[in-house]
Short mmCIF file of C-alpha atoms in Angstrom, two decimals:
data_model
loop_
_atom_site.label_atom_id
_atom_site.label_comp_id
_atom_site.label_asym_id
_atom_site.label_seq_id
_atom_site.Cartn_x
_atom_site.Cartn_y
_atom_site.Cartn_z
CA MET W 1 117.62 -128.29 263.55
CA GLU W 2 118.17 -131.59 264.24
CA VAL W 3 116.18 -132.80 267.92
CA LEU W 4 118.34 -135.31 270.30
CA LEU W 5 115.24 -136.33 272.22
CA GLY W 6 114.11 -139.76 271.26
CA LYS W 7 117.33 -140.84 269.80
CA THR W 8 118.54 -144.13 270.50
CA LEU W 9 121.90 -145.18 272.39
CA THR W 10 123.54 -146.74 269.08
CA GLU W 11 122.29 -143.00 267.64
CA LEU W 12 123.59 -140.77 270.26
CA GLN W 13 127.30 -142.73 270.24
CA GLU W 14 126.92 -141.61 266.45
CA VAL W 15 126.25 -137.87 267.61
CA ALA W 16 128.77 -138.15 269.76
CA LEU W 17 131.64 -138.97 267.69
CA ALA W 18 130.50 -136.69 264.98
CA CYS W 19 130.58 -133.81 267.68
CA GLY W 20 134.36 -134.85 268.33
CA LEU W 21 133.87 -136.42 271.07
CA LYS W 22 134.55 -140.11 272.59
CA LYS W 23 132.00 -143.03 271.93
CA PHE W 24 131.41 -143.27 275.76
CA ALA W 25 129.86 -139.69 275.68
CA GLY W 26 126.70 -141.26 273.96
CA LYS W 27 125.73 -143.11 276.79
CA GLN W 28 126.41 -140.03 279.11
CA LEU W 29 123.77 -138.25 276.46
CA ALA W 30 121.56 -140.81 277.37
CA GLU W 31 121.69 -140.49 280.90
CA TRP W 32 121.44 -136.75 280.58
CA LEU W 33 118.30 -136.80 278.46
CA TYR W 34 116.36 -139.88 279.65
CA VAL W 35 117.36 -140.32 283.43
CA LYS W 36 118.12 -136.74 284.55
CA ARG W 37 115.77 -134.94 282.08
CA ALA W 38 117.92 -132.16 281.04
CA THR W 39 116.55 -129.66 279.04
CA SER W 40 119.32 -127.64 278.24
CA PHE W 41 122.84 -128.36 277.25
CA ASP W 42 124.70 -126.43 280.01
CA GLU W 43 123.45 -129.36 282.17
CA MET W 44 125.39 -131.85 280.87
CA THR W 45 128.67 -130.91 283.19
CA ASN W 46 130.69 -134.37 282.43
CA ILE W 47 130.66 -133.65 278.99
CA SER W 48 133.46 -130.90 277.91
CA LEU W 49 132.75 -127.35 277.37
CA ILE W 50 133.60 -127.29 273.62
CA GLY W 51 131.67 -130.94 273.52
CA ARG W 52 128.26 -128.87 274.91
CA GLN W 53 128.96 -126.36 272.65
CA THR W 54 129.03 -127.85 269.24
CA LEU W 55 126.19 -129.91 270.37
CA ALA W 56 124.65 -126.47 270.84
CA GLU W 57 125.66 -125.39 267.49
CA ARG W 58 124.11 -128.77 265.60
CA TYR W 59 121.08 -129.81 267.96
CA VAL W 60 118.50 -129.01 270.12
CA ILE W 61 117.37 -131.11 272.71
CA GLY W 62 113.40 -130.90 271.83
CA ARG W 63 111.82 -130.65 275.05
CA LYS W 64 108.63 -128.78 274.90
CA ALA W 65 106.47 -127.47 277.99
CA PRO W 66 102.22 -127.92 277.39
CA VAL W 67 101.16 -124.45 276.21
CA ALA W 68 97.52 -124.96 278.00
CA GLU W 69 96.07 -126.87 281.02
CA ALA W 70 92.31 -127.76 282.29
CA VAL W 71 92.28 -129.79 285.75
CA SER W 72 88.91 -132.13 286.26
CA LYS W 73 87.00 -132.20 289.00
CA ASP W 74 87.57 -135.45 290.02
CA GLY W 75 91.80 -134.42 289.76
CA THR W 76 92.22 -135.35 286.32
CA ARG W 77 94.45 -132.95 284.15
CA LYS W 78 94.62 -132.36 280.45
CA TYR W 79 97.69 -131.14 278.79
CA LEU W 80 97.89 -129.31 275.43
CA PHE W 81 100.88 -129.62 273.68
CA GLU W 82 102.05 -128.34 270.09
CA VAL W 83 103.54 -130.29 267.97
CA GLU W 84 105.20 -129.53 264.24
CA THR W 85 104.21 -132.56 262.15
CA ALA W 86 104.75 -132.64 258.05
CA ARG W 87 101.58 -130.68 257.76
CA GLY W 88 103.07 -127.95 260.02
CA LYS W 89 101.91 -127.24 263.61
CA GLN W 90 99.41 -128.97 265.57
CA TYR W 91 98.13 -129.67 268.52
CA ILE W 92 97.68 -132.71 270.79
CA GLU W 93 96.64 -133.27 273.95
CA SER W 94 97.86 -135.37 276.74
CA VAL W 95 95.90 -136.89 280.06
CA TYR W 96 97.33 -137.47 283.81
CA ILE W 97 95.06 -139.96 285.69
CA PRO W 98 96.10 -139.95 289.18
CA VAL W 99 94.62 -143.29 290.83
CA MET W 100 92.31 -142.53 293.53
CA GLN W 101 92.66 -143.53 296.90
CA GLY W 102 91.25 -147.47 296.95
CA GLU W 103 90.90 -147.55 293.37
CA GLU W 104 92.88 -150.23 291.51
CA MET W 105 94.95 -149.91 288.56
CA GLU W 106 92.65 -150.33 285.67
CA ASP W 107 95.63 -150.42 282.88
CA GLY W 108 99.25 -150.84 282.42
CA ASP W 109 98.94 -153.83 285.34
CA ASP W 110 102.51 -153.06 286.84
CA ASP W 111 105.05 -153.98 289.53
CA MET W 112 105.22 -151.50 291.96
CA PRO W 113 104.42 -151.96 295.12
CA ARG W 114 100.80 -151.61 295.85
CA ASN W 115 101.42 -149.31 299.10
CA VAL W 116 102.80 -146.59 296.07
CA ARG W 117 100.86 -143.77 294.72
CA ARG W 118 100.33 -144.65 291.28
CA ALA W 119 99.51 -142.20 288.34
CA THR W 120 98.82 -142.58 284.88
CA LEU W 121 99.62 -140.66 281.31
CA CYS W 122 97.51 -141.12 278.66
CA VAL W 123 99.97 -140.10 275.56
CA SER W 124 98.81 -139.40 272.33
CA THR W 125 101.20 -140.97 269.02
CA GLN W 126 99.61 -139.13 266.10
CA ALA W 127 97.92 -135.42 265.63
CA GLY W 128 93.97 -136.79 264.98
CA CYS W 129 93.21 -139.99 263.85
CA ARG W 130 92.17 -141.16 260.57
CA MET W 131 90.61 -144.47 261.99
CA GLY W 132 87.05 -142.95 261.30
CA CYS W 133 85.73 -144.28 264.28
CA ARG W 134 82.48 -143.01 263.92
CA PHE W 135 81.44 -142.89 267.81
CA CYS W 136 84.74 -140.78 268.13
CA MET W 137 85.67 -137.29 268.92
CA THR W 138 89.03 -137.40 267.95
CA GLY W 139 88.32 -139.12 264.76
CA THR W 140 86.32 -135.72 263.85
CA LEU W 141 89.51 -134.03 263.51
CA GLY W 142 90.97 -136.44 260.86
CA PHE W 143 94.37 -137.64 260.19
CA GLN W 144 96.93 -133.79 260.92
CA GLY W 145 100.34 -135.75 261.05
CA HIS W 146 102.63 -138.42 262.45
CA LEU W 147 104.06 -137.38 265.79
CA THR W 148 107.82 -138.33 266.42
CA ALA W 149 109.34 -140.69 269.11
CA ALA W 150 110.45 -137.21 270.64
CA ASP W 151 106.80 -135.92 270.43
CA ILE W 152 105.61 -139.04 271.95
CA LEU W 153 108.31 -138.81 274.73
CA ASN W 154 108.19 -135.37 275.04
CA GLN W 155 104.66 -135.64 276.94
CA ILE W 156 106.02 -138.12 279.24
CA PHE W 157 108.73 -136.10 280.15
CA SER W 158 107.62 -132.56 280.14
CA VAL W 159 104.27 -132.59 282.07
CA PRO W 160 104.46 -130.92 285.43
CA ASP W 161 103.68 -134.47 287.31
CA SER W 162 105.95 -136.36 284.92
CA GLN W 163 108.53 -138.12 287.84
CA SER W 164 105.27 -139.59 289.71
CA LEU W 165 104.12 -141.18 286.49
CA THR W 166 104.05 -145.59 287.33
CA ASN W 167 101.53 -146.06 284.40
CA LEU W 168 101.67 -145.38 280.39
CA VAL W 169 99.06 -145.63 278.35
CA TYR W 170 99.10 -145.06 274.34
CA MET W 171 95.43 -143.91 273.93
CA GLY W 172 95.21 -140.45 273.73
CA GLU W 173 95.23 -139.13 269.76
CA GLY W 174 95.70 -141.23 266.84
CA GLU W 175 96.39 -145.01 266.31
CA PRO W 176 99.57 -146.25 267.40
CA MET W 177 100.09 -149.37 265.17
CA ASP W 178 99.46 -146.04 262.00
CA ASN W 179 103.27 -144.89 263.68
CA ILE W 180 104.72 -147.78 264.69
CA SER W 181 108.20 -146.62 263.81
CA ASP W 182 108.07 -143.94 266.16
CA VAL W 183 105.91 -145.39 268.99
CA LEU W 184 108.53 -148.66 268.89
CA ARG W 185 111.07 -146.03 269.73
CA SER W 186 109.63 -144.13 272.30
CA LEU W 187 108.79 -147.70 273.53
CA GLU W 188 112.65 -148.69 273.74
CA ILE W 189 114.07 -145.55 275.35
CA MET W 190 111.35 -146.01 278.18
CA THR W 191 112.38 -149.48 278.52
CA ALA W 192 116.51 -149.65 277.90
CA ASP W 193 118.68 -149.63 280.07
CA TYR W 194 120.34 -146.44 278.70
CA GLY W 195 116.76 -144.79 278.70
CA CYS W 196 114.02 -145.27 282.01
CA ALA W 197 114.51 -148.55 282.31
CA TRP W 198 110.81 -149.17 282.98
CA SER W 199 109.29 -152.43 283.18
CA PRO W 200 107.11 -153.15 280.32
CA ARG W 201 104.10 -154.09 282.74
CA ARG W 202 103.80 -150.59 283.34
CA ILE W 203 102.90 -149.81 279.70
CA THR W 204 99.79 -150.47 277.51
CA VAL W 205 99.13 -149.82 274.14
CA SER W 206 96.06 -150.03 272.31
CA THR W 207 95.05 -150.35 268.73
CA VAL W 208 92.15 -150.90 266.55
CA GLY W 209 93.90 -153.73 265.35
CA ALA W 210 95.38 -151.79 262.56
CA GLY W 211 97.56 -153.15 259.15
CA GLU W 212 100.93 -154.52 259.80
CA GLY W 213 101.75 -152.17 262.66
CA LEU W 214 100.47 -154.72 265.19
CA ASP W 215 102.18 -156.99 263.98
CA ARG W 216 105.57 -155.26 264.41
CA PHE W 217 104.24 -154.27 267.77
CA LEU W 218 103.89 -158.22 269.01
CA ARG W 219 107.18 -158.92 267.19
CA GLN W 220 109.37 -155.96 269.09
CA SER W 221 107.63 -155.08 272.23
CA ASP W 222 106.90 -157.02 275.68
CA CYS W 223 104.14 -154.24 276.52
CA HIS W 224 100.97 -155.09 277.40
CA LEU W 225 97.91 -154.75 274.26
CA ALA W 226 95.19 -153.12 274.45
CA ILE W 227 92.52 -154.05 271.14
CA SER W 228 89.59 -151.91 271.08
CA LEU W 229 86.82 -153.68 270.07
CA HIS W 230 83.27 -152.41 270.59
CA ASN W 231 81.17 -154.75 268.72
CA PRO W 232 82.07 -158.74 268.35
CA PHE W 233 80.02 -158.92 265.01
CA SER W 234 82.59 -158.50 262.37
CA ALA W 235 79.78 -156.95 259.91
CA GLU W 236 78.64 -154.39 262.29
CA ARG W 237 81.79 -153.30 264.19
CA ALA W 238 82.92 -152.45 260.50
CA GLU W 239 79.60 -150.04 260.14
CA ILE W 240 80.97 -147.94 263.30
CA MET W 241 84.97 -148.95 262.93
CA PRO W 242 86.19 -148.92 259.06
CA ALA W 243 89.59 -150.46 260.13
CA GLU W 244 87.31 -153.80 260.19
CA LYS W 245 87.03 -153.63 256.63
CA LEU W 246 91.29 -154.15 256.12
CA ARG W 247 91.98 -156.62 258.94
CA SER W 248 88.63 -158.13 260.50
CA ILE W 249 88.28 -158.68 264.46
CA GLN W 250 88.77 -162.18 263.92
CA GLN W 251 91.97 -161.94 261.66
CA VAL W 252 93.49 -159.95 264.39
CA LEU W 253 92.59 -162.10 267.40
CA ASN W 254 94.30 -165.04 265.07
CA TRP W 255 97.32 -163.20 265.26
CA ALA W 256 96.84 -162.43 268.47
CA ALA W 257 96.70 -165.58 269.41
CA GLN W 258 100.07 -166.66 268.20
CA PHE W 259 101.89 -164.91 270.66
CA ASP W 260 101.99 -165.81 274.87
CA PHE W 261 99.74 -163.84 277.27
CA ARG W 262 99.99 -166.31 280.10
CA HIS W 263 102.60 -164.67 281.98
CA GLN W 264 103.82 -160.88 281.82
CA ARG W 265 102.45 -159.95 279.45
CA ARG W 266 98.68 -158.73 279.39
CA LEU W 267 96.16 -158.66 276.62
CA SER W 268 92.80 -156.62 277.52
CA PHE W 269 89.85 -155.43 275.25
CA GLU W 270 87.75 -152.11 275.43
CA TYR W 271 84.09 -151.76 274.80
CA ILE W 272 81.91 -148.94 274.80
CA VAL W 273 78.47 -150.26 275.68
CA TRP W 274 75.75 -148.24 274.09
CA GLY W 275 71.95 -149.35 275.16
CA GLY W 276 69.87 -151.06 272.51
CA VAL W 277 72.80 -151.51 270.68
CA ASN W 278 75.65 -153.91 271.64
CA ASP W 279 74.59 -154.68 275.58
CA SER W 280 72.25 -157.55 274.94
CA MET W 281 72.51 -161.64 275.37
CA ARG W 282 73.46 -161.89 271.83
CA TYR W 283 76.16 -159.74 271.92
CA ALA W 284 77.08 -161.16 275.31
CA GLN W 285 77.06 -164.82 274.13
CA GLU W 286 79.17 -163.86 271.04
CA LEU W 287 81.92 -161.83 273.16
CA ARG W 288 82.10 -164.85 275.27
CA ARG W 289 82.66 -167.04 272.44
CA LEU W 290 85.30 -164.45 270.64
CA LEU W 291 87.58 -164.32 273.94
CA GLN W 292 86.93 -167.56 275.48
CA PRO W 293 90.35 -168.93 273.62
CA PHE W 294 92.17 -166.06 275.46
CA SER W 295 90.51 -166.91 278.65
CA PRO W 296 91.38 -166.14 281.50
CA HIS W 297 94.21 -164.46 280.98
CA CYS W 298 92.87 -161.85 279.18
CA ARG W 299 90.57 -158.92 280.72
CA LEU W 300 87.52 -157.02 279.24
CA ASN W 301 87.04 -153.02 280.16
CA LEU W 302 83.78 -151.98 279.72
CA ILE W 303 82.98 -148.15 278.82
CA ARG W 304 80.38 -146.07 279.16
CA PHE W 305 79.46 -144.00 276.43
CA HIS W 306 80.27 -140.56 277.70
CA ALA W 307 77.34 -137.98 277.27
CA GLY W 308 80.10 -135.13 276.23
CA VAL W 309 80.68 -137.91 272.98
CA GLU W 310 76.94 -137.87 272.55
CA GLU W 311 76.35 -134.39 272.37
CA TYR W 312 79.64 -133.64 270.51
CA SER W 313 78.07 -135.91 267.73
CA GLN W 314 75.08 -134.44 267.24
CA ARG W 315 77.08 -131.35 265.96
CA THR W 316 79.30 -133.37 263.60
CA ASP W 317 78.71 -135.97 261.20
CA GLN W 318 79.40 -138.64 263.67
CA GLN W 319 77.25 -141.27 264.02
CA THR W 320 75.09 -141.42 267.31
CA PHE W 321 74.23 -143.80 270.19
CA PRO W 322 72.60 -144.19 273.28
CA ALA W 323 74.38 -144.55 276.46
CA THR W 324 73.53 -148.43 278.11
CA ASN W 325 71.61 -147.67 282.13
CA GLU W 326 73.67 -148.47 284.55
CA LYS W 327 71.58 -152.31 285.32
CA GLN W 328 72.35 -153.15 281.85
CA MET W 329 75.88 -152.69 282.39
CA GLN W 330 76.16 -154.74 285.86
CA TRP W 331 74.55 -157.37 284.17
CA LEU W 332 76.80 -157.17 281.23
CA CYS W 333 79.85 -157.49 283.43
CA ASP W 334 78.53 -160.01 285.55
CA TYR W 335 77.51 -162.31 282.48
CA LEU W 336 80.66 -162.44 281.38
CA ASN W 337 82.78 -162.89 284.41
CA GLN W 338 80.19 -165.53 285.63
CA ASN W 339 80.95 -167.19 281.80
CA GLY W 340 84.73 -167.27 282.26
CA ILE W 341 85.36 -163.91 280.75
CA THR W 342 87.39 -161.38 283.39
CA THR W 343 85.48 -158.05 282.66
CA THR W 344 85.47 -154.87 284.94
CA ILE W 345 83.69 -151.65 284.68
CA ARG W 346 86.02 -148.92 284.03
CA ARG W 347 85.43 -145.62 285.98
CA SER W 348 85.05 -142.52 284.04
CA ARG W 349 87.53 -140.38 284.33
CA GLY W 350 88.01 -136.06 283.33
CA GLU W 351 85.10 -136.31 281.36
CA ASP W 352 84.08 -132.75 282.22
CA ILE W 353 87.59 -131.57 280.68
CA LEU W 354 86.50 -133.61 277.66
CA ALA W 355 89.45 -135.91 278.89
CA ALA W 356 87.76 -139.36 278.90
CA CYS W 357 88.08 -142.15 276.39
CA GLY W 358 87.69 -140.48 272.88
CA MET W 359 87.00 -137.18 274.16
CA LEU W 360 90.22 -135.36 272.83
CA VAL W 361 89.60 -132.98 270.34
CA ASN W 362 92.38 -130.24 271.31
CA ALA W 363 89.69 -128.10 272.94
CA LEU W 364 92.37 -126.63 275.08
CA LYS W 365 93.82 -124.31 271.91
CA GLU W 366 90.24 -122.84 271.49
#
């Protein structure tokens, strides 16, 4: 049967009319789905009994609990969800990251009071990924199917700590811009008055810079954008990130420069640091040149290359890289900050349960 979760207000109004209800029942459905987070039609008590019965005969709500969970020593939690794609039953993972005492929020610069305890959920937008980045464990899964808006929203609504979430990052499995229609639909529902009414400032969407999806995202959404950079030189970036061959990082930045990131919307860059590979002065100077046009209204996040990724890569066809040392990482951070590029070192979370950046391979289903 057809799923209601992920439908916009206009679509829910059409559902109401098709089930013999008044048009305003569409707004009631939206409230039950997105505000009250109903999991059954029986909960929708302001809709007539006959209307609820008709809805139940034709639709399912679409909520599914995670099928497995892992808890990190640092408090991070990873959840496994079962989804149905055009390629059949697949699995995806989501990561719940509580902000520790005294820790700054690293993604999704939100409008929450500073005394509110905050938590981020990292959601997936595809099962697997077809971008083929040679340093990413998720890339070894290959592409296993697009997620629907319902699949994306279900991760947000169905994790046990859903009500405590203050921020979202679309940085899990998959390339969000490669599934842009369902990503935009989920963002609309999360930010619309009829939906969850979240501020776009609480949501960050990541990309390697893929295709026309980026154009649509920048035009149709006000959420933050994070660009996976990892190497400032196009030829070298193409060796580890095949998407560079379709649209170079310079082309991505030229396009982003047409949009306003001086106010509430934020632009950030992700940069995994490998020892002796992309952490020398040559790379620091090129990063400075490349990002200078966006300064001071952008931020560069330096990411440690996780040992788990390196060990996993040795068992696959993925390219292996050495992690940089802490001294060199700090030098790179200091150099960029001193030269006008706001730079931070991102703290690794959930590495021991394969929940950190680039480590989602659905290991919980094994």
